Every structure is written in structure tokens, then in C-alpha cells.
Amino acid sequence: MKAYNLYGVNDLRYENVQMPELPSGWALVKVGACGICSSDIPRIYKNGTYHFPTVVGHEFSGVVEKTANAADSHWVGKRVAVFPLIPCKKCEQCKNKHYEMCSDYNYLGSRCDGGFSEYVAVPVWNLIELGDSISYEEGALFEPLAVALHCVNQAQLRGGETVAVIGSGAIAFAVGQWAKIKGAAQVSIVARSKNKEFIAERTGLEFVTGENIEGKFYDVVVEAVGTQESLISAIEHARAGGKIVAMGNPAGDMNLPQAVYWKILRKQLTVIGTWNSFYDGANMSDWIEVRDALINKTIDAKSLITHYFNKDNVVDGLELMKNHKAPYCKVMTVWEDKTK
């Protein structure tokens, strides 16, 4: 089978590799689509991964080809999305079903082989059935949609709030959509420039640039960039008694000026962290809620996709994002010719 194997920093090879082995309790998934996450860019071109070689990609969907155990054979032929985090199920957090905070997890696409491949081995527990109405491309968006939903759930919206999302990546726009679904009265996507305003128009969200929110304050501010500048902006524009949800992966150390830190105290702000998404197999979770929203068409996942690449041209998608060749939101790679 063919896969994109990362041998070292900036050493990604599209090559023939062995079919993955299936441990007990695992399934073989033929990949239908795999999204490129912004975290894949530094993983491939700057920071590397946990070991080499590794097949990257963690936002993927496909169809189950076979299972290691006969007891799981009912999964064969089912179209699925895949929760990429493989929890240890032994630590304190796992025992409390907070699997996203597992202290000893594995992860498809960074700690073990992932979705930029024709076939992937995954635990059966990590499979979520798509049904017939959800496309593979939408299935590959389950992970970012669930991460965005988890963020909004952390904010515990009651309805009627004003929400600002600082950032213009795919998850930021997904957060904006979920905030509206959860009852926010106004949602603003705050970006540095207007080059992604067309995505806001697709998703029905207000779009403002940084200079246009001066003097404005919001009940909830989501920091979805991961820079010191954006964190300071979140603190500045949260209203007194408001909430900040910190979501962006940090690009480096965060150093707050004294005057900004004082605002956390004097405005009595609630600062909330969010990480990954809540998943619990077949039980109700962020992932089940994502599936329900896609089936009921209460969220528009495809509006987030701006570029498609086939399986032989994944590097073109990676380089588009790395070099910012064009404004993009979600870059999707299609591995199955018969995706719906």
C-alpha cells in the first residue's frame, strides 16, 4: 500500500509500505479522506514527531475492511470516522472517562501511524459509524468539529452571550458555528486581515479585523491562535466578569505585561483551558453530537473546506499551507475515488 512516511524533519516520502498488523481489538480502515491539520505543518517541516518513520495525519475517515477479532466483524463494510487519541484506560483521568486528558496516551498520526495512507490500523473502540448521509470528507472533519464543540462546551453558554473567536483557522470557524448553535446572540470571528472573510460569509458569521474591535467587549472570548498577542487581545476584550477559553496551541512562551495581568484580576475573568475533545465510544460525547449535527444538517462542515487534493498530491496541500500560497480554511485530501 502507499503512504506518506515521515523519516525526519522535512523528510516526507510517498512510498510503498507494509500493510499494518492488527492487534486484538483493532480494525483495518481503508481511508476515504484525510484533512490536513495546522499541527501537521510544524510536525512535518519543523519539529518532527515522536519517532521515525511515522505515517502522519489524524483527521480521517474511511471504511472498515477487516477486524482482528470475529466478535467485531459486524464493523466490516461500515463507513467510519476515527477518534485519533488512544487512551491507556488505566490512569486516573481514564478511569473517570476523561480520556482526552489521559496521562499515557497513544495518538494516530503522531505517536503511531495515521491517515495519510491507503489503510490504517485503529482500535475498534475508536470507530464511530458515519451512516449513509455523511460523506467521507465530512467524516474527516469529525475531529476538528469535535475539538471546536468541546471548546464551546467548556464555555458553558447559557444563551444570549456575545462571543468573539480570535483566529481564522478551520477550528475557529467551527467554534463560531457551534457557539451560534448553542445560543450565542452574536459571534464575531476576529482575524488579522480580510483574506478569509469569504469563509465567514459561507458560515454566516460576523467577520472583523483586529483594529475594528477596539473598545468592544464580549461575554466570552476564545483564543484560537496560540500567540502572546492573541492572548493579550482576549484579555483586553473580555468584559468584566466574562470568560476566556484558551484553545490555540502555543507557538512559544507566553509573557503577560503587568498591566494586562491586572485586568484578569480586576475584571474577575474566568480563564478556561480546553484540550482535544470528549469521546466515549458508543456513549454520548462530543463526537456523537457532531454526528447528530451533520445528519440533521445543523452544522455546515463542507463550508470549511476550501481546497481538495487527491492522494497522490498531498504534498501540494501541505506546501499550500506551509507557504500560505492562497487563503485557506480546511485543506482536504481525498483517498477514495468514490467518496460521496
Coordinates of C-alpha atoms in Angstrom, one line a residue:
M1 CA 0.0 0.0 0.0
K2 CA 1.0 3.6 -0.4
A3 CA 1.6 6.1 2.5
Y4 CA 3.3 9.3 3.4
N5 CA 6.0 8.3 5.8
L6 CA 7.9 10.9 7.8
Y7 CA 11.5 9.8 8.2
G8 CA 12.7 13.1 9.8
V9 CA 12.1 16.8 9.8
N10 CA 11.3 17.8 6.2
D11 CA 11.8 14.2 5.0
L12 CA 8.3 13.1 4.0
R13 CA 8.3 10.2 1.5
Y14 CA 5.3 8.9 -0.5
E15 CA 6.2 5.2 -0.8
N16 CA 5.1 1.6 -0.6
V17 CA 4.9 0.3 2.9
Q18 CA 3.7 -2.9 4.5
M19 CA 0.1 -3.3 5.4
P20 CA -0.4 -2.7 9.1
E21 CA -0.7 -5.5 11.5
L22 CA -3.9 -5.9 13.5
P23 CA -3.6 -6.5 17.3
S24 CA -6.5 -8.0 19.1
G25 CA -9.4 -5.4 19.3
W26 CA -8.2 -3.5 16.3
A27 CA -9.6 -2.9 12.8
L28 CA -8.2 -2.1 9.4
V29 CA -9.7 1.0 7.8
K30 CA -9.4 1.9 4.1
V31 CA -9.0 5.7 4.1
G32 CA -11.6 7.7 2.3
A33 CA -10.5 11.2 3.1
C34 CA -7.9 12.9 5.4
G35 CA -7.8 16.5 6.4
I36 CA -4.6 18.4 6.9
C37 CA -4.4 19.9 10.4
S38 CA -2.4 23.1 11.0
S39 CA -0.4 21.0 13.5
D40 CA 0.8 18.7 10.7
I41 CA 2.8 21.5 9.2
P42 CA 5.3 22.0 12.1
R43 CA 5.2 18.3 12.7
I44 CA 6.4 17.6 9.2
Y45 CA 8.6 20.6 8.4
K46 CA 10.0 21.9 11.8
N47 CA 9.6 19.8 14.9
G48 CA 9.3 16.2 13.8
T49 CA 7.3 13.6 15.6
Y50 CA 7.8 11.1 18.5
H51 CA 9.7 8.5 16.4
F52 CA 10.6 7.9 12.8
P53 CA 9.3 6.8 10.4
T54 CA 5.7 7.7 11.2
V55 CA 2.8 8.0 8.8
V56 CA 1.2 11.3 9.7
G57 CA -2.4 12.5 9.5
H58 CA -5.1 12.3 12.3
E59 CA -8.2 13.7 10.8
F60 CA -9.5 10.8 8.7
S61 CA -12.5 8.6 7.8
G62 CA -12.9 5.5 5.7
V63 CA -14.5 2.1 5.6
V64 CA -13.7 -0.9 7.7
E65 CA -12.0 -3.7 5.7
K66 CA -11.5 -6.3 8.4
T67 CA -11.2 -6.8 12.1
A68 CA -8.7 -8.8 14.2
N69 CA -11.5 -10.4 16.2
A70 CA -14.5 -12.3 14.9
A71 CA -16.6 -10.6 17.6
D72 CA -16.0 -7.3 15.9
S73 CA -16.8 -8.5 12.4
H74 CA -20.1 -6.5 12.3
W75 CA -17.9 -3.4 11.7
V76 CA -16.7 -4.8 8.3
G77 CA -18.1 -2.6 5.5
K78 CA -19.2 0.2 7.8
R79 CA -18.2 3.7 6.9
V80 CA -16.5 5.3 9.9
A81 CA -14.8 8.4 11.4
V82 CA -11.9 7.7 13.8
F83 CA -11.1 9.2 17.2
P84 CA -7.3 9.5 16.9
L85 CA -6.4 9.5 20.6
I86 CA -5.8 6.0 22.0
P87 CA -6.1 6.3 25.8
C88 CA -4.4 4.0 28.2
K89 CA -7.6 3.4 30.2
K90 CA -5.6 2.9 33.3
C91 CA -4.7 6.3 34.6
E92 CA -6.9 8.4 36.9
Q93 CA -8.3 10.5 34.1
C94 CA -9.2 7.5 32.0
K95 CA -11.0 5.8 35.0
N96 CA -13.1 8.9 35.2
K97 CA -13.7 8.8 31.4
H98 CA -11.7 12.0 30.8
Y99 CA -9.9 10.2 28.0
E100 CA -8.7 13.4 26.3
M101 CA -6.6 14.1 29.4
C102 CA -5.0 10.6 29.6
S103 CA -1.5 10.8 31.0
D104 CA -0.1 7.9 28.9
Y105 CA -1.9 8.0 25.5
N106 CA -1.0 7.0 22.0
Y107 CA -2.1 9.1 19.0
L108 CA -2.7 8.1 15.4
G109 CA -0.7 10.3 13.0
S110 CA 1.9 11.4 15.5
R111 CA 2.8 8.7 18.0
C112 CA 1.7 5.8 15.7
D113 CA 0.8 5.6 12.0
G114 CA -2.1 7.7 10.8
G115 CA -4.3 8.7 8.0
F116 CA -2.1 9.8 5.1
S117 CA -2.2 6.2 3.9
E118 CA -4.3 3.8 2.0
Y119 CA -5.0 1.7 5.1
V120 CA -4.7 2.4 8.8
A121 CA -4.9 0.1 11.8
V122 CA -7.1 1.6 14.6
P123 CA -8.7 0.3 17.8
V124 CA -12.4 -0.8 17.3
W125 CA -13.3 1.4 20.3
N126 CA -12.1 4.4 18.3
L127 CA -14.6 3.8 15.5
I128 CA -17.7 5.9 15.1
E129 CA -20.2 4.9 12.3
L130 CA -21.0 7.6 9.8
G131 CA -24.2 6.2 8.4
D132 CA -25.2 6.7 4.8
S133 CA -25.8 10.5 4.7
I134 CA -22.3 11.7 5.9
S135 CA -19.6 11.9 3.2
Y136 CA -16.0 10.8 3.8
E137 CA -14.9 14.4 3.7
E138 CA -17.4 15.3 6.4
G139 CA -16.2 12.2 8.3
A140 CA -12.7 13.6 8.2
L141 CA -13.9 16.8 9.8
F142 CA -15.3 15.0 12.9
E143 CA -12.0 15.6 14.8
P144 CA -11.8 19.4 14.3
L145 CA -15.5 19.8 14.7
A146 CA -15.4 17.8 18.0
V147 CA -12.4 19.9 19.2
A148 CA -14.4 23.1 18.5
L149 CA -17.5 21.7 20.2
H150 CA -15.5 20.7 23.2
C151 CA -14.2 24.3 23.4
V152 CA -17.7 25.8 23.3
N153 CA -19.0 23.3 25.9
Q154 CA -16.1 24.4 28.2
A155 CA -17.6 28.0 28.0
Q156 CA -21.0 26.7 29.2
L157 CA -23.0 29.1 27.2
R158 CA -26.5 29.7 28.6
G159 CA -27.8 31.6 25.6
G160 CA -27.7 35.2 24.6
E161 CA -24.0 35.8 25.0
T162 CA -21.7 37.8 22.8
V163 CA -18.7 35.7 21.6
A164 CA -15.5 36.6 19.9
V165 CA -13.2 34.0 18.4
I166 CA -9.7 35.3 17.9
G167 CA -8.3 33.4 14.9
S168 CA -9.3 32.4 11.4
G169 CA -8.4 28.7 11.1
A170 CA -10.8 25.9 10.4
I171 CA -11.4 25.2 14.1
A172 CA -12.0 28.9 14.8
F173 CA -14.8 29.0 12.2
A174 CA -16.1 25.7 13.6
V175 CA -16.2 27.3 17.1
G176 CA -18.2 30.2 15.7
Q177 CA -20.7 27.8 14.2
W178 CA -21.1 25.8 17.4
A179 CA -21.4 29.0 19.5
K180 CA -24.4 30.1 17.4
I181 CA -25.9 26.6 17.6
K182 CA -25.5 26.7 21.4
G183 CA -27.4 30.0 21.6
A184 CA -24.9 32.9 21.4
A185 CA -26.6 36.1 20.3
Q186 CA -23.6 37.4 18.4
V187 CA -20.5 35.6 17.2
S188 CA -17.5 37.5 15.7
I189 CA -14.5 35.9 14.0
V190 CA -11.5 38.2 14.7
A191 CA -8.7 38.0 12.1
R192 CA -5.6 39.9 11.3
S193 CA -6.7 40.5 7.6
K194 CA -9.7 40.2 5.4
N195 CA -8.4 37.4 3.2
K196 CA -10.7 34.8 4.9
E197 CA -13.8 37.0 5.0
F198 CA -15.4 34.8 2.3
I199 CA -15.3 31.8 4.8
A200 CA -17.3 33.8 7.3
E201 CA -19.8 34.6 4.6
R202 CA -20.2 30.9 3.9
T203 CA -20.8 30.1 7.6
G204 CA -23.0 33.1 8.4
L205 CA -20.6 34.6 10.9
E206 CA -19.6 38.2 11.5
F207 CA -16.0 38.9 10.4
V208 CA -13.9 41.7 11.9
T209 CA -10.2 42.5 11.8
G210 CA -8.3 43.3 15.0
E211 CA -8.4 47.1 14.6
N212 CA -12.2 47.0 14.3
I213 CA -12.8 45.6 17.8
E214 CA -11.1 48.4 19.7
G215 CA -13.4 49.4 22.5
K216 CA -15.6 46.3 22.2
F217 CA -16.1 43.8 24.9
Y218 CA -17.5 40.3 24.8
D219 CA -19.1 37.8 27.3
V220 CA -16.8 35.0 26.0
V221 CA -13.6 35.3 24.1
V222 CA -12.0 32.2 22.6
E223 CA -8.3 32.4 21.9
A224 CA -7.7 30.2 18.9
V225 CA -4.3 31.2 17.7
G226 CA -1.8 30.4 20.4
T227 CA 0.3 33.6 20.5
Q228 CA 1.1 36.0 23.2
E229 CA -0.5 38.8 21.1
S230 CA -3.8 36.9 20.8
L231 CA -3.9 36.0 24.4
I232 CA -3.5 39.6 25.4
S233 CA -6.2 40.6 23.0
A234 CA -8.5 38.1 24.5
I235 CA -7.9 39.6 28.0
E236 CA -8.4 43.1 26.7
H237 CA -11.7 42.4 25.0
A238 CA -13.4 40.2 27.6
R239 CA -16.0 42.1 29.5
A240 CA -15.9 42.4 33.3
G241 CA -17.0 39.1 34.7
G242 CA -16.5 37.4 31.4
K243 CA -14.8 34.2 30.2
I244 CA -11.7 33.4 28.2
V245 CA -11.3 30.0 26.7
A246 CA -7.7 29.3 25.8
M247 CA -7.6 26.8 22.8
G248 CA -4.7 27.7 20.5
N249 CA -1.6 25.5 20.6
P250 CA 1.1 27.8 22.0
A251 CA 3.7 29.0 19.4
G252 CA 6.1 29.8 22.3
D253 CA 6.3 31.2 25.8
M254 CA 3.5 33.5 26.9
N255 CA 4.6 36.6 28.9
L256 CA 1.9 38.9 30.1
P257 CA 2.7 42.6 30.9
Q258 CA 1.8 43.5 34.5
A259 CA -1.0 45.9 33.3
V260 CA -2.6 43.1 31.3
Y261 CA -2.4 40.6 34.1
W262 CA -4.1 43.1 36.4
K263 CA -7.1 43.1 34.0
I264 CA -7.6 39.3 34.8
L265 CA -7.9 40.2 38.4
R266 CA -9.8 43.5 38.2
K267 CA -12.3 42.2 35.7
Q268 CA -12.6 39.0 37.7
L269 CA -12.2 37.0 34.5
T270 CA -12.7 33.2 34.3
V271 CA -9.9 31.6 32.2
I272 CA -10.6 28.1 31.0
G273 CA -8.4 25.7 29.2
T274 CA -9.6 23.3 26.6
W275 CA -7.9 20.3 25.0
N276 CA -8.9 17.9 22.3
S277 CA -12.4 16.5 22.6
F278 CA -14.6 14.2 24.7
Y279 CA -15.1 10.8 23.3
D280 CA -16.6 7.7 25.0
G281 CA -17.1 5.0 22.3
A282 CA -20.8 4.5 21.6
N283 CA -21.9 6.6 24.6
M284 CA -22.9 10.2 24.2
S285 CA -19.9 12.5 23.6
D286 CA -18.7 15.4 21.5
W287 CA -18.3 13.0 18.6
I288 CA -21.8 11.7 18.8
E289 CA -23.1 15.3 18.9
V290 CA -21.0 16.1 15.8
R291 CA -22.6 13.1 14.0
D292 CA -26.1 14.1 15.0
A293 CA -25.5 17.7 13.9
L294 CA -24.2 16.5 10.5
I295 CA -27.1 14.1 10.0
N296 CA -29.6 16.9 10.9
K297 CA -27.6 19.5 8.9
T298 CA -27.5 21.9 11.9
I299 CA -23.8 22.5 11.1
D300 CA -22.3 23.1 7.7
A301 CA -19.0 21.2 7.7
K302 CA -18.3 21.4 4.0
S303 CA -18.3 25.2 4.1
L304 CA -15.0 24.9 6.0
I305 CA -13.3 23.0 3.1
T306 CA -11.5 25.4 0.7
H307 CA -9.1 23.0 -1.1
Y308 CA -9.1 19.4 -2.3
F309 CA -6.1 17.3 -3.2
N310 CA -6.1 13.6 -4.3
K311 CA -3.9 11.0 -2.5
D312 CA -1.0 11.5 -4.9
N313 CA -0.8 15.2 -4.3
V314 CA -0.9 15.5 -0.5
V315 CA 2.4 17.4 -0.6
D316 CA 0.8 20.1 -2.7
G317 CA -1.7 20.7 0.1
L318 CA 0.9 20.7 2.8
E319 CA 3.0 23.2 0.9
L320 CA 0.0 25.4 0.2
M321 CA -0.5 25.7 4.0
K322 CA 3.2 25.9 4.8
N323 CA 3.9 28.7 2.4
H324 CA 0.4 30.4 2.6
K325 CA 0.1 30.2 -1.2
A326 CA -3.6 31.1 -1.0
P327 CA -6.1 31.9 1.7
Y328 CA -7.3 28.5 3.0
C329 CA -9.5 27.1 5.8
K330 CA -9.6 23.3 5.7
V331 CA -7.4 21.5 3.2
M332 CA -8.8 18.1 2.4
T333 CA -7.1 15.1 0.8
V334 CA -9.3 12.5 -0.9
W335 CA -8.1 8.9 -0.9
E336 CA -11.2 7.1 -2.2
D337 CA -12.4 7.9 -5.7
K338 CA -16.0 7.0 -4.8
T339 CA -16.4 9.4 -1.9
K340 CA -20.0 10.7 -1.7

